[in-house]
PDB file of C-alpha atoms in Angstrom:
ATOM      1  CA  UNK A   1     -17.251 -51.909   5.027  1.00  0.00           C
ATOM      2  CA  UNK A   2     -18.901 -48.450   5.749  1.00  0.00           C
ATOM      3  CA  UNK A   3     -19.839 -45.968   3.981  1.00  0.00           C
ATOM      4  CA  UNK A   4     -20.028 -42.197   4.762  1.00  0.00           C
ATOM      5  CA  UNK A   5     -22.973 -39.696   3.251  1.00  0.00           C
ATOM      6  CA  UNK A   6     -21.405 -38.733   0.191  1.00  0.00           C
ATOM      7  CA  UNK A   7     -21.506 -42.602  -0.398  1.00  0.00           C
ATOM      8  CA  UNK A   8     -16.985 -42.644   0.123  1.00  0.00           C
ATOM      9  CA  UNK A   9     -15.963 -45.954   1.315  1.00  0.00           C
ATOM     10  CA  UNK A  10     -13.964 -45.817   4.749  1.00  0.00           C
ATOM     11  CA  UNK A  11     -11.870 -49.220   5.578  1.00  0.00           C
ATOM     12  CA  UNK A  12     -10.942 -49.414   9.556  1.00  0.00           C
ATOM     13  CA  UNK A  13      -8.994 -46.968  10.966  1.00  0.00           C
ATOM     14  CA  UNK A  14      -4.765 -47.371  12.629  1.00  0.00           C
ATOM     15  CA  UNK A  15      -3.525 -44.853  15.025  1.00  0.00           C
ATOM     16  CA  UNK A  16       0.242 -43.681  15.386  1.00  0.00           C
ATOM     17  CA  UNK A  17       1.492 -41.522  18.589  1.00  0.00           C
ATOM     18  CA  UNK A  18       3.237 -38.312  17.737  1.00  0.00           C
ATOM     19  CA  UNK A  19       5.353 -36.274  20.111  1.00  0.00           C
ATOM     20  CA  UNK A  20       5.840 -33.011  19.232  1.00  0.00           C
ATOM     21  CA  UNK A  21       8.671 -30.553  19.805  1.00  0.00           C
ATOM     22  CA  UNK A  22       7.361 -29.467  22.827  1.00  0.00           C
ATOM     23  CA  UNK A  23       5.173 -31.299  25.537  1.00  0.00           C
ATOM     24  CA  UNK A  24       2.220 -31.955  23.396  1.00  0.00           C
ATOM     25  CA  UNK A  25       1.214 -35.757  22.313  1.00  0.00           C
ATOM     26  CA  UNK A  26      -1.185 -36.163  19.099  1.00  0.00           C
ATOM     27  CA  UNK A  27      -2.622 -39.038  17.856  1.00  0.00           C
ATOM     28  CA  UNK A  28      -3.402 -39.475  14.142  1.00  0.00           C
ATOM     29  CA  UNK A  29      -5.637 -41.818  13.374  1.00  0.00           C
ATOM     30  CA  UNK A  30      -4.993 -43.411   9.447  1.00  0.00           C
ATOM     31  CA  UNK A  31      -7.813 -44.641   7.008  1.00  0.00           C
ATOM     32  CA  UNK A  32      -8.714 -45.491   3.665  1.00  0.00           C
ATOM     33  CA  UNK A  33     -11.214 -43.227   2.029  1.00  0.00           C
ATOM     34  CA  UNK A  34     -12.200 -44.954  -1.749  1.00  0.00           C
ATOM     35  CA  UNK A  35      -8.837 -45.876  -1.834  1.00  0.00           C
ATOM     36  CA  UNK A  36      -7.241 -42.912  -1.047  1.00  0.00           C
ATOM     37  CA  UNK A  37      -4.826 -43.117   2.285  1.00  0.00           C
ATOM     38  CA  UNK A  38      -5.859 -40.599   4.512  1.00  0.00           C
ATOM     39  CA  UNK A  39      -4.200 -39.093   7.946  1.00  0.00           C
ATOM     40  CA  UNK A  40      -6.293 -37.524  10.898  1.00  0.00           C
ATOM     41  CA  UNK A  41      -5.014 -35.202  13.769  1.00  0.00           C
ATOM     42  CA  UNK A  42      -7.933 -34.081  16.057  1.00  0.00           C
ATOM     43  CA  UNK A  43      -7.287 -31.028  18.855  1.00  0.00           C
ATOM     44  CA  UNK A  44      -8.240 -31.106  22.072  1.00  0.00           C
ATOM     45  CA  UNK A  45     -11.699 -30.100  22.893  1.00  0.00           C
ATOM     46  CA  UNK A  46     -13.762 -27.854  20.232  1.00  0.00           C
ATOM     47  CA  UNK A  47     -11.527 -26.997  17.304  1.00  0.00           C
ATOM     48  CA  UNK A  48     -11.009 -22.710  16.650  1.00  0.00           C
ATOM     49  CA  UNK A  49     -11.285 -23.440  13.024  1.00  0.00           C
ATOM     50  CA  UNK A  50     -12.587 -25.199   9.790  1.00  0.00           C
ATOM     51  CA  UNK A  51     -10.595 -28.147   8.940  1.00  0.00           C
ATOM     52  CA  UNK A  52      -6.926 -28.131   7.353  1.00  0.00           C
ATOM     53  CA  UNK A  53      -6.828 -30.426   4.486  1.00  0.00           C
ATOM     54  CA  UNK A  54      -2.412 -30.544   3.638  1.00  0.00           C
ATOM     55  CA  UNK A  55      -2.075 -31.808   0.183  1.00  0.00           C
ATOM     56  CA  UNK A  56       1.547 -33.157  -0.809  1.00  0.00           C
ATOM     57  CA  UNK A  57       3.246 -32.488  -3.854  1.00  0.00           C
ATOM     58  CA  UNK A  58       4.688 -34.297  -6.861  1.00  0.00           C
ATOM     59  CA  UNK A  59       6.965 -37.716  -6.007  1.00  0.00           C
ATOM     60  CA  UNK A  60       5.708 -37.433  -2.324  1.00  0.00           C
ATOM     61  CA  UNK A  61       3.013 -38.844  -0.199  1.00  0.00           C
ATOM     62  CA  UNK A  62       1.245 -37.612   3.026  1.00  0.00           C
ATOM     63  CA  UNK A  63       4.284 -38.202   4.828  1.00  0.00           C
ATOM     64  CA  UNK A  64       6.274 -35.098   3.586  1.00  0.00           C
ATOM     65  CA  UNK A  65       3.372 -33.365   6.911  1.00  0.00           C
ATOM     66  CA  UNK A  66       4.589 -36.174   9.507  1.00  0.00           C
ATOM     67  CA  UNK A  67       5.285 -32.716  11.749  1.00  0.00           C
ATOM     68  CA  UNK A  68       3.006 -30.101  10.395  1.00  0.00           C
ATOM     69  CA  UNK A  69       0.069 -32.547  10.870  1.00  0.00           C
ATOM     70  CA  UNK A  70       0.434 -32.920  14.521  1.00  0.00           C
ATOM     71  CA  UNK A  71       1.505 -29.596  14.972  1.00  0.00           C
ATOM     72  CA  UNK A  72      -1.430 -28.028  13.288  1.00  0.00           C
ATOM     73  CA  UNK A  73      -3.555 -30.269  15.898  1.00  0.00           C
ATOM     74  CA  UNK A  74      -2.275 -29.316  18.841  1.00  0.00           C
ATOM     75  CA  UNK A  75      -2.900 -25.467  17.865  1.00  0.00           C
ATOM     76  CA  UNK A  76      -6.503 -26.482  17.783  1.00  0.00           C
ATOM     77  CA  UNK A  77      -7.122 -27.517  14.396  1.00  0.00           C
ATOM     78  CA  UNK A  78      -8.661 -30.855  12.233  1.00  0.00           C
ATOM     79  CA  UNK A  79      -5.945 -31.452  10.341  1.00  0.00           C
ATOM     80  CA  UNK A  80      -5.688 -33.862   7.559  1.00  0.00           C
ATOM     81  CA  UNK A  81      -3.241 -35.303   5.079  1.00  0.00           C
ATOM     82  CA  UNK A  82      -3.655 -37.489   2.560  1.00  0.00           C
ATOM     83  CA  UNK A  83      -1.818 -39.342  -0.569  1.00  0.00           C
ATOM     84  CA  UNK A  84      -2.426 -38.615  -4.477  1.00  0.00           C
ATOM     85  CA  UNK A  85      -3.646 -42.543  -5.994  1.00  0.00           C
ATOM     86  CA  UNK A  86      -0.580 -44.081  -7.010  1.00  0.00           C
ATOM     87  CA  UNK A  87       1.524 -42.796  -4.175  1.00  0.00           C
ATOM     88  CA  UNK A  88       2.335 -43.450  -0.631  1.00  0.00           C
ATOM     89  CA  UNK A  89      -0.162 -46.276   0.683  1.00  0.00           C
ATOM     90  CA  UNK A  90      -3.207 -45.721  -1.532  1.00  0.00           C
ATOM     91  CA  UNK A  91      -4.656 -47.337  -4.519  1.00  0.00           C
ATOM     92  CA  UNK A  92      -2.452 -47.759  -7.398  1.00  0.00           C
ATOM     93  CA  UNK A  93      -4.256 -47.063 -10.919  1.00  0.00           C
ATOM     94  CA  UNK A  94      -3.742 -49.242 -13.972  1.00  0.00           C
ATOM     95  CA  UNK A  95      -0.923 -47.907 -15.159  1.00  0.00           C
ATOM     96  CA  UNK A  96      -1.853 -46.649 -18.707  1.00  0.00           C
ATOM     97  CA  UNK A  97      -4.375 -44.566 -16.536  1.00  0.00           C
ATOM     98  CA  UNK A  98      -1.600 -42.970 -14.072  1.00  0.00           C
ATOM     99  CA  UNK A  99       0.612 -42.357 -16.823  1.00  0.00           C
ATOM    100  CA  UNK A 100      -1.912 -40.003 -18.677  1.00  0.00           C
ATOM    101  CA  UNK A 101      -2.499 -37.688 -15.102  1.00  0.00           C
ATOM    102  CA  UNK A 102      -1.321 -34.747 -15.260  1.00  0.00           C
ATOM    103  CA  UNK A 103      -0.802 -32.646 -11.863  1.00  0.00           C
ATOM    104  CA  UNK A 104      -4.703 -31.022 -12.210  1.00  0.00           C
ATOM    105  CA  UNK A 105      -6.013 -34.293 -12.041  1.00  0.00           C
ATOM    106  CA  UNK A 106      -5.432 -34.729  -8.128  1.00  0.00           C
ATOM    107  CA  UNK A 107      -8.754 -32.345  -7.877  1.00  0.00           C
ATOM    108  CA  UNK A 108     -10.007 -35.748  -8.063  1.00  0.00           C
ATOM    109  CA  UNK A 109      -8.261 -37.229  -5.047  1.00  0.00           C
ATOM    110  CA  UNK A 110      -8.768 -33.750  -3.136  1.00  0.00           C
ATOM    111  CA  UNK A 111     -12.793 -33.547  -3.797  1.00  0.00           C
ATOM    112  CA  UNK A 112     -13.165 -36.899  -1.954  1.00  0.00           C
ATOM    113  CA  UNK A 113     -11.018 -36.240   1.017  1.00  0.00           C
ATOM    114  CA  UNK A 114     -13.048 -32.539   1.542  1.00  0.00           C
ATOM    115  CA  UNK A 115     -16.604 -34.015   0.658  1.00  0.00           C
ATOM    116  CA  UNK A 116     -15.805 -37.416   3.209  1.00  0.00           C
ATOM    117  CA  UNK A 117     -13.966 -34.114   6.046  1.00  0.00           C
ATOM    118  CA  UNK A 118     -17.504 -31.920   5.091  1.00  0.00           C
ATOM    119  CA  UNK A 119     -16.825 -28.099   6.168  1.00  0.00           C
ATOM    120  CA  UNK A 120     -15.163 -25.864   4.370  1.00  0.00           C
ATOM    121  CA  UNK A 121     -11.534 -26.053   4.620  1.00  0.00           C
ATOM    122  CA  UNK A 122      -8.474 -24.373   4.547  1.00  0.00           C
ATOM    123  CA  UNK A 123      -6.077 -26.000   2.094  1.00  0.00           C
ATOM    124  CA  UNK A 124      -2.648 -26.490   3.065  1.00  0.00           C
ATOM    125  CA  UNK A 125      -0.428 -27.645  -0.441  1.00  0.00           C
ATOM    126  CA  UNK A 126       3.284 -28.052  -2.123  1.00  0.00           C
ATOM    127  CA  UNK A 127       4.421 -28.012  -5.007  1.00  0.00           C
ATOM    128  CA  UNK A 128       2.556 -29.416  -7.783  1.00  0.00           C
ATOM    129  CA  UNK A 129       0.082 -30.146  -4.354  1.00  0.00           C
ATOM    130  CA  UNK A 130      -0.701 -25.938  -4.896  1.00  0.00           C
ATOM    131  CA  UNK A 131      -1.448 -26.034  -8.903  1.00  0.00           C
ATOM    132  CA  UNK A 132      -4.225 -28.757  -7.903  1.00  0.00           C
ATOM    133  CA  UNK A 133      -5.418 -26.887  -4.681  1.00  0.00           C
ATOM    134  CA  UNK A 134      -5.916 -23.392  -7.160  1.00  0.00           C
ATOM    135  CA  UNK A 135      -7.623 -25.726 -10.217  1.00  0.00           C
ATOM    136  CA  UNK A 136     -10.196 -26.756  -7.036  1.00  0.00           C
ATOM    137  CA  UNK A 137     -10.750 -23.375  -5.511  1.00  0.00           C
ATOM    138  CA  UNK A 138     -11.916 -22.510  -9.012  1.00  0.00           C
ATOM    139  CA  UNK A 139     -15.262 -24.778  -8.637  1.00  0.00           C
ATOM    140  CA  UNK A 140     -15.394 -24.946  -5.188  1.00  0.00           C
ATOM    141  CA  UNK A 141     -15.517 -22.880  -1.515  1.00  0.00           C
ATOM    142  CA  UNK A 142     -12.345 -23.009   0.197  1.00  0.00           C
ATOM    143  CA  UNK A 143     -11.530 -21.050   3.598  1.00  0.00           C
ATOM    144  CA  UNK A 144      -8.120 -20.080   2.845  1.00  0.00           C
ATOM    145  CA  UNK A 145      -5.192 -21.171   0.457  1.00  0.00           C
ATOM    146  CA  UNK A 146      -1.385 -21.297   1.619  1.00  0.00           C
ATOM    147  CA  UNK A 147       0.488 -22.430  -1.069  1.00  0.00           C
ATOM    148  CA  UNK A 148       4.235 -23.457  -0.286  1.00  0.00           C
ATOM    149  CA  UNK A 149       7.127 -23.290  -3.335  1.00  0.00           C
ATOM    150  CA  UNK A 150       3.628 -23.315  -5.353  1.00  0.00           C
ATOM    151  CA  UNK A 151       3.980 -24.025  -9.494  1.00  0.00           C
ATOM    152  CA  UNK A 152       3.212 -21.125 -11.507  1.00  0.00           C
ATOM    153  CA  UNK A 153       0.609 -21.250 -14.314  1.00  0.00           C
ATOM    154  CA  UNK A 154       0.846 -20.183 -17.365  1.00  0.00           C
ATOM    155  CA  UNK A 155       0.575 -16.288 -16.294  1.00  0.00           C
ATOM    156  CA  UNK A 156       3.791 -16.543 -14.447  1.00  0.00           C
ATOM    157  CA  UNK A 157       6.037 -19.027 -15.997  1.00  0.00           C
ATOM    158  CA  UNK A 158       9.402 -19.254 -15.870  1.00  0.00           C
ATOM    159  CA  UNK A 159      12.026 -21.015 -18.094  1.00  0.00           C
ATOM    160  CA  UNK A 160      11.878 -24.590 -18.078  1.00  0.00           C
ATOM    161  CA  UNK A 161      13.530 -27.515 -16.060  1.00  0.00           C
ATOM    162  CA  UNK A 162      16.479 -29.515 -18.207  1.00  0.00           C
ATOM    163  CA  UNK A 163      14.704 -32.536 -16.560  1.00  0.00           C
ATOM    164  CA  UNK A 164      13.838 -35.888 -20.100  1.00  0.00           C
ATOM    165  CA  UNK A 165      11.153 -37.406 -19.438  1.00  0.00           C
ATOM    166  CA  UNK A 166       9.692 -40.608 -20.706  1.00  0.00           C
ATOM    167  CA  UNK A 167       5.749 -40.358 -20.797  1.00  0.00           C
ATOM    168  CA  UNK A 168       5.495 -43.637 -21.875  1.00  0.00           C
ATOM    169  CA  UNK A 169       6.829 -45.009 -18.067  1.00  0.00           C
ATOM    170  CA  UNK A 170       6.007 -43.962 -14.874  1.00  0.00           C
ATOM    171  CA  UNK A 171       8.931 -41.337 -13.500  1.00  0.00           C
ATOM    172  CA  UNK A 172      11.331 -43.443 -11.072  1.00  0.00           C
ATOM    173  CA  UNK A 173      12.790 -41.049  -7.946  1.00  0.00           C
ATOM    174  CA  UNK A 174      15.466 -39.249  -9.391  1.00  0.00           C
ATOM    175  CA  UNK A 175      18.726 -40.356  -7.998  1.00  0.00           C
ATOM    176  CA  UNK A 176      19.588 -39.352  -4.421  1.00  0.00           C
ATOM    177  CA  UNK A 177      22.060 -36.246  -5.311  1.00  0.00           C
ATOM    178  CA  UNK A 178      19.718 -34.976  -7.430  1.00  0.00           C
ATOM    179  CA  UNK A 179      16.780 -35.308  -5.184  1.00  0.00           C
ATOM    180  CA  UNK A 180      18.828 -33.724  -2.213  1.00  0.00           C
ATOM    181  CA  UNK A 181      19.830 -30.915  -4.667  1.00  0.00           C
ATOM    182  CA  UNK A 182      16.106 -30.545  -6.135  1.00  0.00           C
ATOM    183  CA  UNK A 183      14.041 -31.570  -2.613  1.00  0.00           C
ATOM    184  CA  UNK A 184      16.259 -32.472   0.666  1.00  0.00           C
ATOM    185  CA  UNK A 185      18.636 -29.169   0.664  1.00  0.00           C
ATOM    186  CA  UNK A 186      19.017 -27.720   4.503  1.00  0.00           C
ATOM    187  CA  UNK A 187      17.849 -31.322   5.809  1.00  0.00           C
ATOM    188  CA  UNK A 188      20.368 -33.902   7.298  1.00  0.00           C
ATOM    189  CA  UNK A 189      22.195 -36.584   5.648  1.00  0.00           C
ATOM    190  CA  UNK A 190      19.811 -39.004   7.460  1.00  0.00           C
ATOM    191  CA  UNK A 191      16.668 -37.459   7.458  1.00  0.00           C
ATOM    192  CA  UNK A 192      17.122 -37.100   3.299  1.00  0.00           C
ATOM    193  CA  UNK A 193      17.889 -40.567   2.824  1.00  0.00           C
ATOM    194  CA  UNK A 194      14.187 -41.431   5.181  1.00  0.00           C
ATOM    195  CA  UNK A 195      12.841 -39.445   2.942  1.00  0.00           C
ATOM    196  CA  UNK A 196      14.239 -40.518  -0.396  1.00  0.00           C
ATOM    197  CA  UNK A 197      13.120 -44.391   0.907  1.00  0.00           C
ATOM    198  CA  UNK A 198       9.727 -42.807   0.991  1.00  0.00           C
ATOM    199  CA  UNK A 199       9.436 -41.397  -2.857  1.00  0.00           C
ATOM    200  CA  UNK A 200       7.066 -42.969  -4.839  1.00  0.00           C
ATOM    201  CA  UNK A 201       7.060 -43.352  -8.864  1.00  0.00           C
ATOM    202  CA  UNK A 202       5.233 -40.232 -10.045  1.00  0.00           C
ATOM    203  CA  UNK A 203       3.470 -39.472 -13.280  1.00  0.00           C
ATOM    204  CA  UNK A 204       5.474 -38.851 -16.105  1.00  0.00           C
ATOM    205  CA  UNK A 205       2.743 -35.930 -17.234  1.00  0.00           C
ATOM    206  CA  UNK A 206       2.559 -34.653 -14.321  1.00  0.00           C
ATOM    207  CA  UNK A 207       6.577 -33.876 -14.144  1.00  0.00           C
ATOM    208  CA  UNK A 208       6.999 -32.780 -17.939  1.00  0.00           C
ATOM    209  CA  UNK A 209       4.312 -30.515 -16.618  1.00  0.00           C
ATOM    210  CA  UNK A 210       6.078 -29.030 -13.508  1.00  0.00           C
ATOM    211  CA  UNK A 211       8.962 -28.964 -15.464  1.00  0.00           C
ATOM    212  CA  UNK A 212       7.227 -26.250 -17.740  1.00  0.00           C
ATOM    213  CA  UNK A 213       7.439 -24.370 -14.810  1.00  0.00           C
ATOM    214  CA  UNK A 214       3.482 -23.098 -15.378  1.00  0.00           C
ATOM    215  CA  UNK A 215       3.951 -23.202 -19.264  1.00  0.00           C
ATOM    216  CA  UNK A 216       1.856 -26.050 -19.029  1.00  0.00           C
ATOM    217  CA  UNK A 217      -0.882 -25.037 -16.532  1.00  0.00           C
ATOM    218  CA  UNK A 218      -4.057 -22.939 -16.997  1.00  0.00           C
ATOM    219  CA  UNK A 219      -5.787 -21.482 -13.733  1.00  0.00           C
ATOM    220  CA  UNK A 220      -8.422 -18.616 -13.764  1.00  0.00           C
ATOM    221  CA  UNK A 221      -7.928 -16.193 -11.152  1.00  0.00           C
ATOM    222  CA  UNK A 222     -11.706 -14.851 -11.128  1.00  0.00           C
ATOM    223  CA  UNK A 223     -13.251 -17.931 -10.284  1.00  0.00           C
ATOM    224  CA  UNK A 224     -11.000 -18.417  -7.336  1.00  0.00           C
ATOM    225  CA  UNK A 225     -11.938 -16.231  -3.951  1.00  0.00           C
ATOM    226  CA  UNK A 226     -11.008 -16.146  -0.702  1.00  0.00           C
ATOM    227  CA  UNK A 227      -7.415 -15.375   1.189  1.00  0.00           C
ATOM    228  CA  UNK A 228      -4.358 -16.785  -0.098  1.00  0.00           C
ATOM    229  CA  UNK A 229      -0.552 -16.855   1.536  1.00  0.00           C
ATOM    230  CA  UNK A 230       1.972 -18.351  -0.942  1.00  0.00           C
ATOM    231  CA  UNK A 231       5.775 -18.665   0.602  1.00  0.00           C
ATOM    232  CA  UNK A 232       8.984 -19.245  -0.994  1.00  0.00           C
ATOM    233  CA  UNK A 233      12.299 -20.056   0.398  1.00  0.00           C
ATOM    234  CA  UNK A 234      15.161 -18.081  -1.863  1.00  0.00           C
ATOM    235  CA  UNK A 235      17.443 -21.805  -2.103  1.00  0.00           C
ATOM    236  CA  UNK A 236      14.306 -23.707  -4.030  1.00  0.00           C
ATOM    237  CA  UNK A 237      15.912 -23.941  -7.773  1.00  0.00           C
ATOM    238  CA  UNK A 238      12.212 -25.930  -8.565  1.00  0.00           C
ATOM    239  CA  UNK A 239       9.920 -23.267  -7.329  1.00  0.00           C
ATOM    240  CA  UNK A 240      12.034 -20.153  -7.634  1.00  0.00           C
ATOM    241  CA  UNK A 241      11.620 -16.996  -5.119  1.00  0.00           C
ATOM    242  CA  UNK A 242      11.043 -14.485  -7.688  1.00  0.00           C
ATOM    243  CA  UNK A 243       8.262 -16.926  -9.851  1.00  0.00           C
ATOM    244  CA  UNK A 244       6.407 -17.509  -6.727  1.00  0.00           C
ATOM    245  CA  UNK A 245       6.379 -13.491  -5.790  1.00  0.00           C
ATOM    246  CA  UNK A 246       4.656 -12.917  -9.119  1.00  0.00           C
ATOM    247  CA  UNK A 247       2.523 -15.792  -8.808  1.00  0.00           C
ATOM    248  CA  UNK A 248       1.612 -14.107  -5.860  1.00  0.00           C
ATOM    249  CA  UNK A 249       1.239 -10.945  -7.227  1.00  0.00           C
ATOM    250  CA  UNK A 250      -1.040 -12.382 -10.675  1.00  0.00           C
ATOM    251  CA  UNK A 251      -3.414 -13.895  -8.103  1.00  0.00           C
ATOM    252  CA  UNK A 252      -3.658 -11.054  -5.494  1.00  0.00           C
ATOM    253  CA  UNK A 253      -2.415 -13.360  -2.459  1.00  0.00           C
ATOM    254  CA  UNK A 254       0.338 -12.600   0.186  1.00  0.00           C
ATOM    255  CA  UNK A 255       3.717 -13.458   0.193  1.00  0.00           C
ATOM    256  CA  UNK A 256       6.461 -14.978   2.215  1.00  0.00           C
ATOM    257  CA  UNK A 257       9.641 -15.334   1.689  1.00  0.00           C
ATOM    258  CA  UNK A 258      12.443 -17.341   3.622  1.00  0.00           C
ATOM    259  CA  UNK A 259      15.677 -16.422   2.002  1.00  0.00           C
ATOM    260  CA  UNK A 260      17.708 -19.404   3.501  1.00  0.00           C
ATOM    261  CA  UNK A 261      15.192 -21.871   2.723  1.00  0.00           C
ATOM    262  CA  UNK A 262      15.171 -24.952  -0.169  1.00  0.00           C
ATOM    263  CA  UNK A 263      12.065 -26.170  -1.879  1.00  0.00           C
ATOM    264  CA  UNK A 264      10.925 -28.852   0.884  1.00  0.00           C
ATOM    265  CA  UNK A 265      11.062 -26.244   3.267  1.00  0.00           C
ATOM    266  CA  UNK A 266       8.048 -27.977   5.200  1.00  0.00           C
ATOM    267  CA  UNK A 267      10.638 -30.772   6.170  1.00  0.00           C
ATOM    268  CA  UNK A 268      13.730 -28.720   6.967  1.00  0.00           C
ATOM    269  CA  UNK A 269      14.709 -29.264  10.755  1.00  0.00           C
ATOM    270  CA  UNK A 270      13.615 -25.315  11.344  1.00  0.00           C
ATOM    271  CA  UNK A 271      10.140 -26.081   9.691  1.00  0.00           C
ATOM    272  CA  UNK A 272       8.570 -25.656  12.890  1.00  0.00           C
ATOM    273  CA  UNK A 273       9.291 -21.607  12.024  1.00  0.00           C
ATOM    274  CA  UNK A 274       7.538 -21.970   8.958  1.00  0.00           C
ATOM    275  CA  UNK A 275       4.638 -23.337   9.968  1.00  0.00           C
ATOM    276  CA  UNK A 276       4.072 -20.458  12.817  1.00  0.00           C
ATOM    277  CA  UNK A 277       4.321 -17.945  10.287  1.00  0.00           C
ATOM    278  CA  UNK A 278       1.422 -19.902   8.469  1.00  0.00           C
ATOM    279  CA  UNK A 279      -0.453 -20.401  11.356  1.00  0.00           C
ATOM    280  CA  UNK A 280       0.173 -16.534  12.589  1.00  0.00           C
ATOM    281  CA  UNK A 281      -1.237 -15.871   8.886  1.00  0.00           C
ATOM    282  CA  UNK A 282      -4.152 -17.921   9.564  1.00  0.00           C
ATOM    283  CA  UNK A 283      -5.046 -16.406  12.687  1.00  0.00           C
ATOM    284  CA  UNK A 284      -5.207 -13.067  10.900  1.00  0.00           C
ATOM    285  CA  UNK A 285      -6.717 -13.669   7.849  1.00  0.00           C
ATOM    286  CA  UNK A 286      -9.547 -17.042   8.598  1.00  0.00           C
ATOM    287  CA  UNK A 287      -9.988 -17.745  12.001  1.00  0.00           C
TER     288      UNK A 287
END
């Protein structure tokens, strides 16, 4: 099988055709990168940008940016997505390994994807996806941060999550009215049971951790430069609006608010607002 510069190892390469809300087609090409499952959307002609690199958060995969990948794409950008190890079609770690990660430790994961991309990119992340994104934007260059229903750090934490967890066990999906209540508000009935099929086992670390809400997580806003846009949608009860406005505010980045929005916000069927606010945001502050 071949092997890129940095030495990753790429297995062959599927292709899926995406039709967008409008009249534009995309296809993104799929591909294993040293295990990791990785998703491609190239624009037409030269792109007006460094790459997008969308990193998923915690009991997802790169499927939570089925639309935004596309989308991104057809607005003239490289836009990848890929999935943590032990989550939606990439390698699965030995399982005393996975239990131990905690939500920092997808720096890993992320430094493979950007080195096997090359560029500089602009980091696209969720969640527990935005904790990792700031831990790598401490060592290395990044074009621009948007950080969506990000968790705080230790700075800006709020009071914890009633949420047991066993560390000993990887963390099932919660059951489905709790996900909808914690992930799937403002989507339909049908689209939150797709995506409740989807959810993968996640780390039980890495939830005790987001459940901390930041308690738990050290980041070091002098090491990290460059523009940052974190939104928040005022129905998340995982990423609250007012925790994410002074994460905002502790790391000097911009902030957006969406007072009708829940925490998966990306996946909502008016996400397609969302992401032209980011990408408005982008033109201003990287492009």
């Amino acid at each position: 099988m071949p092997r890129t510069a940095d030495n990753t190892l790429v297995r062959s390469s599927a292709h899926v055709v995406i039709n967008l809300p409008h009249t534009e087609v995309v296809v993104v090409e799929s591909r294993q990168v040293d295990g990791i499952f990785v998703e491609h959307a190239a624009p037409e002609g030269a792109p007006k940008g460094p790459p997008v690199v969308f990193v998923h958060g915690g009991s997802h995969g790169s499927w939570l940016w089925e639309r935004w990948l596309p989308y991104f794409a057809a607005a003239g950008r490289h836009s990848y997505a890929f999935s943590w190890y032990n989550h939606t079609n990439s390698q699965n770690l030995p399982k005393d390994e996975f239990v131990q990660r905690g939500m920092l430790d997808v720096t890993r994961e992320l430094r493979t994807v950007t080195s096997h991309i090359g560029g500089t990119p602009v980091l696209v992340a969720h969640s527990m996806g935005a904790a990792a994104v700031q831990k790598y934007a401490e060592e290395f260059p990044v074009a621009a941060q948007v950080l969506l229903a990000p968790v705080p750090s230790q700075h800006t934490a709020g009071a914890p999550l009633p949420l047991e967890v066993d560390l000993s066990e990887p963390f099932p999906p919660m059951p489905y009215e709790m996900a909808v209540e914690w992930f799937f508000d403002g989507c339909s009935d049908d689209d939150a049971r797709r995506y409740y099929s989807l959810m993968p086992d996640e780390s039980p670390k890495a939830v005790w951790e987001a459940a901390q809400r930041g308690a738990a997580i050290t980041l070091d806003r002098t090491r990290i430069g460059g523009p940052a846009l974190m939104v928040a949608g005022g129905r998340d009860i995982v990423s609250p609006a007012d925790l994410v406005r002074r994460h905002a505010d502790h790391f000097g980045a911009d902030y957006l608010f969406f007072p009708d929005r829940a925490h998966s916000l990306i996946l909502e069927p008016r996400w397609t607002e969302v992401a032209d606010r980011v990408l408005a945001w982008l033109d201003r502050s990287v492009w």
